Amino acid sequence: MKQLTISNYEVETGKYDAVVVMFYANWCSKCAIMKPVVEKTEKRCKEEIKFFLVDIDREKTLAKQYDIEIVPTFLVLKMGEPEGIMSGIIQEKTFEKRIRDIFDMKTER
């Protein structure tokens, strides 16, 4: 997953129709639990969905722009527009299903 900053956020997320941005913090234990879940989902969905990371401590402006107060938070963008948001620890199967439902994609499992 590519790390996003305020300077590359719009360009990178604008390149793809289906995007998931994980807002996280290095000190967050729940983020550490969810990162492998997101990485596995990314591998299964790499042809359809692009995944990115935003460190809320380094990118406070981006976190504020989307009212991110809890980490991890997953912002789902469809054609550059926010379509959904999820926070906290989410079971891998549920995480992927919710994302695929937002993008109207068939679940592969």
Coordinates of C-alpha atoms in Angstrom, one line a residue:
M1 CA 0.0 0.0 0.0
K2 CA 1.3 3.4 -0.9
Q3 CA 1.6 6.1 1.7
L4 CA -0.3 9.2 0.9
T5 CA 0.5 12.8 1.9
I6 CA -1.4 16.1 1.5
S7 CA 0.7 16.7 -1.6
N8 CA -0.1 13.5 -3.5
Y9 CA -3.5 12.5 -2.1
E10 CA -5.7 14.0 -4.8
V11 CA -3.5 12.9 -7.7
E12 CA -3.2 9.3 -6.4
T13 CA -6.8 8.7 -5.4
G14 CA -8.0 10.4 -8.6
K15 CA -6.3 7.8 -10.8
Y16 CA -8.6 5.0 -9.8
D17 CA -12.4 4.5 -9.7
A18 CA -12.3 2.3 -6.6
V19 CA -10.1 3.3 -3.7
V20 CA -9.8 2.4 0.0
V21 CA -7.8 4.7 2.3
M22 CA -6.7 3.4 5.6
F23 CA -6.2 6.2 8.1
Y24 CA -3.9 4.9 10.9
A25 CA -1.3 5.8 13.5
N26 CA 1.9 4.0 14.4
W27 CA 1.0 3.9 18.1
C28 CA -2.4 2.3 17.4
S29 CA -2.7 -1.4 18.3
K30 CA -6.0 -1.8 16.4
C31 CA -4.3 -0.5 13.3
A32 CA -1.6 -3.1 13.7
I33 CA -4.2 -5.8 13.9
M34 CA -6.1 -4.5 10.8
K35 CA -3.1 -3.8 8.5
P36 CA -2.6 -7.6 7.6
V37 CA -6.3 -7.8 7.0
V38 CA -6.2 -4.9 4.6
E39 CA -3.0 -6.3 2.9
K40 CA -4.7 -9.7 2.3
T41 CA -7.8 -8.0 0.9
E42 CA -5.6 -5.8 -1.3
K43 CA -4.0 -8.9 -2.8
R44 CA -7.4 -10.4 -3.5
C45 CA -8.8 -7.2 -5.0
K46 CA -5.8 -5.7 -6.6
E47 CA -7.3 -5.7 -10.1
E48 CA -10.4 -3.8 -9.0
I49 CA -9.6 -1.7 -5.9
K50 CA -6.5 0.4 -5.0
F51 CA -5.6 0.6 -1.3
F52 CA -3.6 3.5 0.3
L53 CA -2.4 4.5 3.8
V54 CA -2.6 7.9 5.6
D55 CA -0.7 8.4 8.8
I56 CA -3.0 10.7 10.8
D57 CA -0.1 12.1 12.9
R58 CA 1.8 13.2 9.8
E59 CA -1.2 14.2 7.8
K60 CA -3.4 16.1 10.2
T61 CA -4.9 18.1 7.4
L62 CA -6.2 15.1 5.6
A63 CA -7.5 13.5 8.8
K64 CA -9.3 16.7 9.6
Q65 CA -10.7 17.0 6.0
Y66 CA -12.5 13.7 6.5
D67 CA -13.3 14.1 10.2
I68 CA -11.2 11.1 11.1
E69 CA -11.2 10.9 14.9
I70 CA -10.9 7.1 15.4
V71 CA -8.2 4.8 14.0
P72 CA -8.2 2.7 12.1
T73 CA -10.7 4.3 9.8
F74 CA -11.3 3.1 6.2
L75 CA -12.5 5.7 3.8
V76 CA -14.0 4.2 0.6
L77 CA -13.9 6.4 -2.5
K78 CA -15.9 5.7 -5.6
M79 CA -14.9 7.8 -8.6
G80 CA -13.1 10.2 -6.2
E81 CA -16.1 10.7 -3.9
P82 CA -16.6 9.3 -0.4
E83 CA -19.0 6.3 -0.6
G84 CA -18.5 4.7 2.8
I85 CA -16.6 4.7 6.0
M86 CA -15.7 2.0 8.5
S87 CA -13.8 2.1 11.7
G88 CA -12.2 -0.2 14.2
I89 CA -11.4 -3.9 14.0
I90 CA -13.4 -5.7 11.3
Q91 CA -13.3 -9.4 10.6
E92 CA -11.4 -10.0 7.3
K93 CA -14.4 -11.6 5.5
T94 CA -16.7 -8.8 6.6
F95 CA -14.2 -6.1 5.6
E96 CA -13.9 -7.4 2.1
K97 CA -17.6 -8.0 1.7
R98 CA -18.5 -4.5 2.8
I99 CA -16.0 -3.0 0.3
R100 CA -17.2 -5.2 -2.5
D101 CA -20.8 -4.3 -1.7
I102 CA -20.0 -0.6 -2.0
F103 CA -18.4 -1.1 -5.4
D104 CA -21.1 -3.6 -6.5
M105 CA -18.4 -6.2 -7.0
K106 CA -18.9 -10.0 -6.8
T107 CA -17.5 -11.5 -3.6
E108 CA -14.8 -14.0 -4.5
R109 CA -15.0 -16.1 -1.3

